CSV table of C-alpha atoms (C1' of nucleotides) in Angstrom, one decimal:
chain,number,residue,atom,x,y,z
K,1,UNK,CA,-38.2,31.1,-57.5
K,2,UNK,CA,-37.1,31.3,-61.1
K,3,UNK,CA,-39.3,33.5,-63.2
K,4,UNK,CA,-41.3,32.1,-66.2
K,5,UNK,CA,-38.9,34.0,-68.4
K,6,UNK,CA,-36.0,31.9,-67.1
K,7,UNK,CA,-37.9,28.7,-67.3
K,8,UNK,CA,-38.9,29.5,-70.9
K,9,UNK,CA,-35.3,30.2,-71.7
K,10,UNK,CA,-34.3,26.7,-70.4
K,11,UNK,CA,-37.1,25.1,-72.4
K,12,UNK,CA,-36.0,26.9,-75.5
K,13,UNK,CA,-32.4,26.0,-75.0
K,14,UNK,CA,-33.4,22.4,-74.4
K,15,UNK,CA,-35.4,22.3,-77.6
K,16,UNK,CA,-32.5,23.8,-79.5
K,17,UNK,CA,-30.1,21.4,-78.0
K,18,UNK,CA,-32.3,18.5,-79.0
K,19,UNK,CA,-32.5,19.7,-82.5
K,20,UNK,CA,-28.9,20.5,-83.2
K,21,UNK,CA,-28.9,18.3,-86.3
K,22,UNK,CA,-31.2,21.0,-87.9
K,23,UNK,CA,-29.5,24.1,-89.1
K,24,UNK,CA,-32.1,26.4,-87.6
K,25,UNK,CA,-35.2,26.2,-85.5
K,26,UNK,CA,-38.2,28.5,-85.8
K,27,UNK,CA,-39.5,30.5,-82.9
K,28,UNK,CA,-42.9,29.2,-83.7
K,29,UNK,CA,-41.8,25.5,-83.3
K,30,UNK,CA,-40.6,26.2,-79.7
K,31,UNK,CA,-43.5,28.4,-78.8
K,32,UNK,CA,-46.0,25.7,-79.9
K,33,UNK,CA,-44.1,22.9,-78.2
K,34,UNK,CA,-44.3,24.6,-74.8
K,35,UNK,CA,-47.3,26.9,-75.2
K,36,UNK,CA,-45.3,30.1,-74.9
K,37,UNK,CA,-46.4,33.3,-76.5
K,38,UNK,CA,-44.5,33.8,-79.7
K,39,UNK,CA,-43.6,37.4,-79.0
K,40,UNK,CA,-42.6,36.8,-75.4
K,41,UNK,CA,-40.3,34.0,-76.5
K,42,UNK,CA,-38.9,36.2,-79.2
K,43,UNK,CA,-37.6,38.6,-76.5
K,44,UNK,CA,-36.0,35.8,-74.6
K,45,UNK,CA,-34.3,34.3,-77.6
K,46,UNK,CA,-33.0,37.8,-78.5
K,47,UNK,CA,-31.4,38.1,-75.0
K,48,UNK,CA,-29.8,34.7,-75.4
K,49,UNK,CA,-28.5,35.8,-78.7
K,50,UNK,CA,-27.1,39.1,-77.3
K,51,UNK,CA,-25.4,37.0,-74.6
K,52,UNK,CA,-23.6,34.9,-77.3
K,53,UNK,CA,-25.4,31.7,-76.5
K,54,UNK,CA,-27.6,31.6,-79.6
K,55,UNK,CA,-27.2,32.6,-83.2
K,56,UNK,CA,-29.9,33.4,-85.7
K,57,UNK,CA,-30.4,33.5,-89.4
K,58,UNK,CA,-32.9,35.7,-91.2
K,59,UNK,CA,-35.0,35.1,-94.2
K,60,UNK,CA,-36.6,32.0,-95.5
K,61,UNK,CA,-35.1,28.9,-93.9
K,62,UNK,CA,-33.8,31.0,-91.0
K,63,UNK,CA,-34.3,30.6,-87.3
K,64,UNK,CA,-32.3,30.2,-84.2
K,65,UNK,CA,-29.5,27.8,-83.4
K,66,UNK,CA,-27.1,27.1,-80.5
K,67,UNK,CA,-23.8,28.8,-81.1
K,68,UNK,CA,-22.1,27.2,-78.1
K,69,UNK,CA,-21.6,23.6,-77.1
K,70,UNK,CA,-24.2,22.7,-74.4
K,71,UNK,CA,-21.4,22.0,-72.0
K,72,UNK,CA,-20.2,25.6,-72.4
K,73,UNK,CA,-23.5,27.1,-71.3
K,74,UNK,CA,-23.6,27.1,-67.5
K,75,UNK,CA,-27.0,27.2,-65.8
K,76,UNK,CA,-25.9,30.2,-63.8
K,77,UNK,CA,-25.4,32.3,-67.0
K,78,UNK,CA,-28.9,31.7,-68.1
K,79,UNK,CA,-30.4,32.5,-64.7
K,80,UNK,CA,-28.4,35.7,-64.3
K,81,UNK,CA,-29.3,36.8,-67.8
K,82,UNK,CA,-33.1,36.4,-67.5
K,83,UNK,CA,-33.7,36.6,-63.7
K,84,UNK,CA,-30.8,38.7,-62.4
K,85,UNK,CA,-29.1,37.8,-59.1
K,86,UNK,CA,-28.8,34.3,-57.9
K,87,UNK,CA,-28.0,35.4,-54.3
K,88,UNK,CA,-30.8,35.8,-51.8
K,89,UNK,CA,-29.6,39.2,-50.7
K,90,UNK,CA,-28.4,42.1,-52.8
K,91,UNK,CA,-25.4,42.6,-50.5
K,92,UNK,CA,-24.0,39.2,-51.3
K,93,UNK,CA,-24.6,39.2,-55.0
K,94,UNK,CA,-21.4,38.9,-57.1
K,95,UNK,CA,-22.9,40.2,-60.3
K,96,UNK,CA,-25.6,42.5,-59.0
K,97,UNK,CA,-24.2,43.8,-55.8
K,98,UNK,CA,-26.1,46.5,-53.9
K,99,UNK,CA,-25.9,47.3,-50.2
K,100,UNK,CA,-29.1,46.5,-48.2
K,101,UNK,CA,-30.7,49.9,-47.6
K,102,UNK,CA,-31.6,49.3,-43.9
K,103,UNK,CA,-28.3,47.6,-43.1
K,104,UNK,CA,-25.9,49.8,-41.0
K,105,UNK,CA,-22.9,47.6,-41.0
K,106,UNK,CA,-22.5,44.9,-43.6
K,107,UNK,CA,-19.3,43.6,-41.9
K,108,UNK,CA,-21.2,42.9,-38.7
K,109,UNK,CA,-24.3,41.5,-40.4
K,110,UNK,CA,-24.8,37.8,-39.4
K,111,UNK,CA,-27.4,37.3,-42.2
K,112,UNK,CA,-24.9,38.5,-44.7
K,113,UNK,CA,-22.4,35.9,-43.6
K,114,UNK,CA,-24.9,33.1,-43.9
K,115,UNK,CA,-26.1,34.2,-47.2
K,116,UNK,CA,-22.6,34.3,-48.6
K,117,UNK,CA,-22.4,30.6,-47.7
K,118,UNK,CA,-25.7,29.9,-49.4
K,119,UNK,CA,-24.7,31.8,-52.5
K,120,UNK,CA,-21.4,29.9,-52.7
K,121,UNK,CA,-23.2,26.5,-52.4
K,122,UNK,CA,-25.7,27.5,-55.1
K,123,UNK,CA,-23.0,28.7,-57.4
K,124,UNK,CA,-20.9,25.6,-56.8
K,125,UNK,CA,-23.7,23.7,-58.6
K,126,UNK,CA,-25.1,26.3,-61.0
K,127,UNK,CA,-21.7,27.3,-62.4
K,128,UNK,CA,-20.6,23.7,-62.9
K,129,UNK,CA,-23.8,22.3,-64.3
K,130,UNK,CA,-24.5,23.2,-67.9
K,131,UNK,CA,-27.1,22.8,-70.6
K,132,UNK,CA,-25.5,19.5,-71.4
K,133,UNK,CA,-26.5,18.1,-68.0
K,134,UNK,CA,-30.1,19.0,-68.7
K,135,UNK,CA,-30.1,17.5,-72.2
K,136,UNK,CA,-28.7,14.2,-70.9
K,137,UNK,CA,-31.9,13.4,-69.0
K,138,UNK,CA,-34.4,14.2,-71.8
P,1,UNK,CA,-34.1,37.3,-53.5
P,2,UNK,CA,-35.6,37.5,-50.1
P,3,UNK,CA,-38.6,39.9,-49.9
P,4,UNK,CA,-38.5,42.9,-47.7
P,5,UNK,CA,-41.0,41.2,-45.4
P,6,UNK,CA,-38.5,38.4,-44.7
P,7,UNK,CA,-35.7,40.8,-44.2
P,8,UNK,CA,-37.8,42.8,-41.8
P,9,UNK,CA,-38.6,39.6,-39.9
P,10,UNK,CA,-35.0,38.9,-39.5
P,11,UNK,CA,-34.3,42.4,-38.3
P,12,UNK,CA,-37.1,42.2,-35.8
P,13,UNK,CA,-35.9,38.8,-34.5
P,14,UNK,CA,-32.4,40.1,-34.2
P,15,UNK,CA,-33.6,43.1,-32.3
P,16,UNK,CA,-35.7,40.9,-30.0
P,17,UNK,CA,-32.8,38.5,-29.6
P,18,UNK,CA,-30.5,41.4,-28.5
P,19,UNK,CA,-33.0,42.7,-26.0
P,20,UNK,CA,-33.9,39.4,-24.3
P,21,UNK,CA,-33.1,40.9,-20.8
P,22,UNK,CA,-36.2,43.1,-21.3
P,23,UNK,CA,-39.5,41.4,-20.7
P,24,UNK,CA,-41.1,42.9,-23.8
P,25,UNK,CA,-40.2,45.1,-26.8
P,26,UNK,CA,-42.6,47.6,-28.4
P,27,UNK,CA,-43.3,47.3,-32.1
P,28,UNK,CA,-42.5,51.0,-32.3
P,29,UNK,CA,-39.0,50.5,-31.0
P,30,UNK,CA,-38.2,48.0,-33.8
P,31,UNK,CA,-39.9,50.0,-36.5
P,32,UNK,CA,-38.0,53.1,-35.5
P,33,UNK,CA,-34.7,51.3,-35.3
P,34,UNK,CA,-34.9,49.9,-38.8
P,35,UNK,CA,-37.3,52.5,-40.4
P,36,UNK,CA,-40.0,50.0,-41.0
P,37,UNK,CA,-43.7,51.0,-41.2
P,38,UNK,CA,-45.3,50.3,-37.9
P,39,UNK,CA,-48.4,48.6,-39.4
P,40,UNK,CA,-46.4,46.5,-41.8
P,41,UNK,CA,-44.2,45.3,-39.1
P,42,UNK,CA,-47.2,44.5,-37.0
P,43,UNK,CA,-48.4,42.0,-39.6
P,44,UNK,CA,-45.0,40.4,-39.7
P,45,UNK,CA,-44.7,40.1,-35.9
P,46,UNK,CA,-48.2,38.6,-35.9
P,47,UNK,CA,-47.2,35.9,-38.3
P,48,UNK,CA,-44.1,35.1,-36.2
P,49,UNK,CA,-46.4,34.8,-33.2
P,50,UNK,CA,-48.8,32.5,-35.0
P,51,UNK,CA,-45.8,30.4,-35.9
P,52,UNK,CA,-44.9,30.0,-32.3
P,53,UNK,CA,-41.7,32.0,-32.5
P,54,UNK,CA,-42.8,35.1,-30.7
P,55,UNK,CA,-45.1,35.7,-27.7
P,56,UNK,CA,-46.9,39.0,-26.9
P,57,UNK,CA,-48.3,40.7,-24.0
P,58,UNK,CA,-51.1,43.3,-24.1
P,59,UNK,CA,-51.7,46.4,-22.1
P,60,UNK,CA,-49.3,48.8,-20.5
P,61,UNK,CA,-45.9,47.4,-20.3
P,62,UNK,CA,-46.7,44.9,-23.0
P,63,UNK,CA,-45.0,44.1,-26.3
P,64,UNK,CA,-43.4,41.2,-28.1
P,65,UNK,CA,-40.8,38.8,-26.9
P,66,UNK,CA,-38.9,35.7,-28.1
P,67,UNK,CA,-40.7,32.6,-27.0
P,68,UNK,CA,-38.0,30.3,-28.3
P,69,UNK,CA,-34.3,30.1,-27.8
P,70,UNK,CA,-32.5,31.6,-30.7
P,71,UNK,CA,-30.8,28.3,-31.6
P,72,UNK,CA,-34.3,26.8,-32.0
P,73,UNK,CA,-35.3,29.2,-34.7
P,74,UNK,CA,-33.9,27.9,-38.0
P,75,UNK,CA,-33.5,30.5,-40.8
P,76,UNK,CA,-35.4,28.2,-43.1
P,77,UNK,CA,-38.5,28.5,-40.9
P,78,UNK,CA,-38.5,32.3,-41.1
P,79,UNK,CA,-38.0,32.3,-44.8
P,80,UNK,CA,-40.7,29.8,-45.5
P,81,UNK,CA,-43.1,31.6,-43.2
P,82,UNK,CA,-42.8,35.1,-44.8
P,83,UNK,CA,-41.5,34.3,-48.3
P,84,UNK,CA,-42.8,30.9,-49.1
P,85,UNK,CA,-40.7,28.3,-50.9
P,86,UNK,CA,-37.0,28.2,-50.7
P,87,UNK,CA,-36.6,26.0,-53.8
P,88,UNK,CA,-36.0,27.6,-57.2
P,89,UNK,CA,-38.8,25.6,-58.9
P,90,UNK,CA,-42.2,24.7,-57.5
P,91,UNK,CA,-41.7,21.1,-58.6
P,92,UNK,CA,-38.8,20.6,-56.2
P,93,UNK,CA,-40.3,22.4,-53.2
P,94,UNK,CA,-40.7,20.3,-50.1
P,95,UNK,CA,-43.2,22.6,-48.4
P,96,UNK,CA,-44.9,24.2,-51.3
P,97,UNK,CA,-44.8,21.6,-54.0
P,98,UNK,CA,-46.6,22.2,-57.3
P,99,UNK,CA,-46.0,20.6,-60.7
P,100,UNK,CA,-44.5,23.0,-63.3
P,101,UNK,CA,-47.4,23.7,-65.6
P,102,UNK,CA,-45.5,23.4,-68.9
P,103,UNK,CA,-43.6,20.3,-67.8
P,104,UNK,CA,-44.6,17.1,-69.4
P,105,UNK,CA,-42.6,14.6,-67.4
P,106,UNK,CA,-41.0,15.6,-64.2
P,107,UNK,CA,-39.1,12.3,-64.0
P,108,UNK,CA,-37.3,13.1,-67.1
P,109,UNK,CA,-36.7,16.8,-66.5
P,110,UNK,CA,-33.0,17.6,-66.2
P,111,UNK,CA,-33.7,20.9,-64.6
P,112,UNK,CA,-35.7,19.3,-61.9
P,113,UNK,CA,-32.8,17.1,-61.0
P,114,UNK,CA,-30.3,19.9,-60.7
P,115,UNK,CA,-32.7,22.1,-58.8
P,116,UNK,CA,-33.2,19.3,-56.2
P,117,UNK,CA,-29.5,19.4,-55.7
P,118,UNK,CA,-29.6,23.2,-55.3
P,119,UNK,CA,-32.5,23.0,-52.9
P,120,UNK,CA,-30.7,20.4,-50.7
P,121,UNK,CA,-27.5,22.5,-50.5
P,122,UNK,CA,-29.5,25.5,-49.5
P,123,UNK,CA,-31.5,23.6,-46.9
P,124,UNK,CA,-28.3,22.1,-45.6
P,125,UNK,CA,-27.3,25.6,-44.5
P,126,UNK,CA,-30.7,27.2,-43.8
P,127,UNK,CA,-32.1,24.4,-41.7
P,128,UNK,CA,-28.9,24.2,-39.6
P,129,UNK,CA,-28.2,27.9,-39.1
P,130,UNK,CA,-30.4,29.6,-36.7
P,131,UNK,CA,-31.2,33.0,-35.2
P,132,UNK,CA,-28.4,32.3,-32.7
P,133,UNK,CA,-25.8,32.3,-35.6
P,134,UNK,CA,-27.0,35.7,-36.7
P,135,UNK,CA,-27.0,37.2,-33.2
P,136,UNK,CA,-23.5,36.1,-32.6
P,137,UNK,CA,-22.1,38.5,-35.1
P,138,UNK,CA,-23.9,41.5,-33.9
Z,1,DT,C1',-36.3,41.7,-108.3
Z,2,DA,C1',-40.6,40.7,-106.1
Z,3,DT,C1',-42.2,38.6,-102.2
Z,4,DA,C1',-42.7,36.1,-98.4
Z,5,DA,C1',-40.5,34.3,-94.4
Z,6,DA,C1',-38.4,35.5,-90.4
Z,7,DC,C1',-35.7,38.4,-87.3
Z,8,DT,C1',-35.3,43.4,-84.9
Z,9,DC,C1',-36.7,47.0,-82.1
Z,10,DT,C1',-39.4,50.2,-79.2
Z,11,DA,C1',-43.2,51.0,-76.8
Z,12,DT,C1',-47.2,50.0,-74.2
Z,13,DA,C1',-50.7,47.4,-71.6
Z,14,DA,C1',-52.4,43.9,-68.6
Z,15,DA,C1',-51.9,40.9,-64.7
Z,16,DA,C1',-49.9,39.5,-60.6
Z,17,DA,C1',-47.3,40.1,-56.5
Z,18,DA,C1',-45.2,42.8,-53.0
Z,19,DA,C1',-45.4,46.6,-49.9
Z,20,DA,C1',-47.8,49.8,-47.4
Z,21,DT,C1',-51.9,52.1,-45.3
Z,22,DA,C1',-56.3,52.7,-42.8
Z,23,DG,C1',-59.1,52.3,-39.1
Z,24,DG,C1',-62.0,50.2,-35.9
Z,25,DG,C1',-62.0,46.6,-32.3
Z,26,DT,C1',-60.3,44.0,-28.2
Z,27,DA,C1',-57.5,42.9,-24.1
Z,28,DA,C1',-55.0,44.1,-20.1
Z,29,DA,C1',-52.2,46.8,-16.8
Z,30,DT,C1',-52.3,50.5,-13.7
E,1,DA,C1',-61.8,54.2,-15.9
E,2,DT,C1',-58.5,55.0,-18.9
E,3,DT,C1',-54.6,54.4,-21.4
E,4,DT,C1',-51.5,51.5,-23.7
E,5,DA,C1',-50.8,48.3,-27.0
E,6,DC,C1',-52.1,44.1,-29.5
E,7,DC,C1',-55.7,42.1,-33.1
E,8,DC,C1',-58.0,41.9,-37.4
E,9,DT,C1',-60.0,42.8,-42.0
E,10,DA,C1',-60.0,45.3,-45.9
E,11,DT,C1',-58.1,48.4,-49.3
E,12,DT,C1',-54.8,51.0,-51.8
E,13,DT,C1',-50.4,51.9,-53.9
E,14,DT,C1',-46.3,50.5,-56.0
E,15,DT,C1',-43.4,47.5,-58.3
E,16,DT,C1',-42.4,43.6,-61.0
E,17,DT,C1',-43.6,40.3,-64.2
E,18,DT,C1',-45.8,38.8,-68.1
E,19,DA,C1',-47.7,39.6,-72.4
E,20,DT,C1',-49.1,42.3,-76.6
E,21,DA,C1',-48.8,45.4,-80.6
E,22,DG,C1',-47.1,46.9,-84.6
E,23,DA,C1',-43.9,48.9,-87.7
E,24,DG,C1',-39.3,48.1,-89.7
E,25,DT,C1',-35.3,45.4,-91.6
E,26,DT,C1',-32.9,41.6,-93.5
E,27,DT,C1',-32.5,37.6,-96.5
E,28,DA,C1',-33.5,33.3,-99.2
E,29,DT,C1',-35.7,31.8,-103.0
E,30,DA,C1',-38.4,31.7,-107.2
DNA sequence: TATAAACTCTATAAAAAAAATAGGGTAAAT
DNA sequence: ATTTACCCTATTTTTTTTATAGAGTTTATA
């Protein structure tokens, strides 16, 4: 399951996407809209900024804003950023690979093979669907 | 990511599947093979038994054994049993549905729509692949 | 140039979930 | 009768997730 952090990130991105006509959006506006702790949300927005998805402006009249077009923000990127691996096993993760500690031979692991398939199907959707697809519905 | 509990369950099932010529297999044999705590594994095997996947025999010469044919044990069943929902959001879970607390309108939630797709693709594999597919490779 | 609005950063704490442990009890084969 | 091995409930430990705290920095505007 996706963590709250990731869900909050999607909420924030949705909010920012819906208010693109504004130059900036305050953290507080988002945190009030979804009932997210101001400080917790701050950390999340900061991560999104470091990842090049958001920009921010300090001082009076400042706030956060989308720096990318919604279609250029794949869902997979957001999930990986906040939640880590998308794969169901560390040994099939593309971005966070680790061998399974109790696995003797990855080559001969049947579970590994199936989980590669699952990962690929998940990525097939999550890499190709973007923030734009989410905004459309709202 | 799958929990250790679920991975242990798959290991145990694989071991039992590979030793079907024996009448029973001792917990200890499995726990030693994979370095899993005896007691922890006991809980897992018990759950698999309650779910009708394993049988057990008490007393000397007793132990656990597969009660179903490997092909009749879909991977999805094992994951749901030990890990809970397969879906990435509670609001798209077939077996563990819950509304997302901060979601105002599920019908209009774009994330919901995408996650339904992801769930269906995952299930398409996990419902159709079984223990038999894992055993094949080993 | 003062000041208030708003972002930045590091550290810590609280809560929840996952993993592991403990130990007595019960059933059954020999 | 006794040993082997499953059964059950409760508790503890560890890890991860979620949330909080507070001081510091930047910047717009009056």
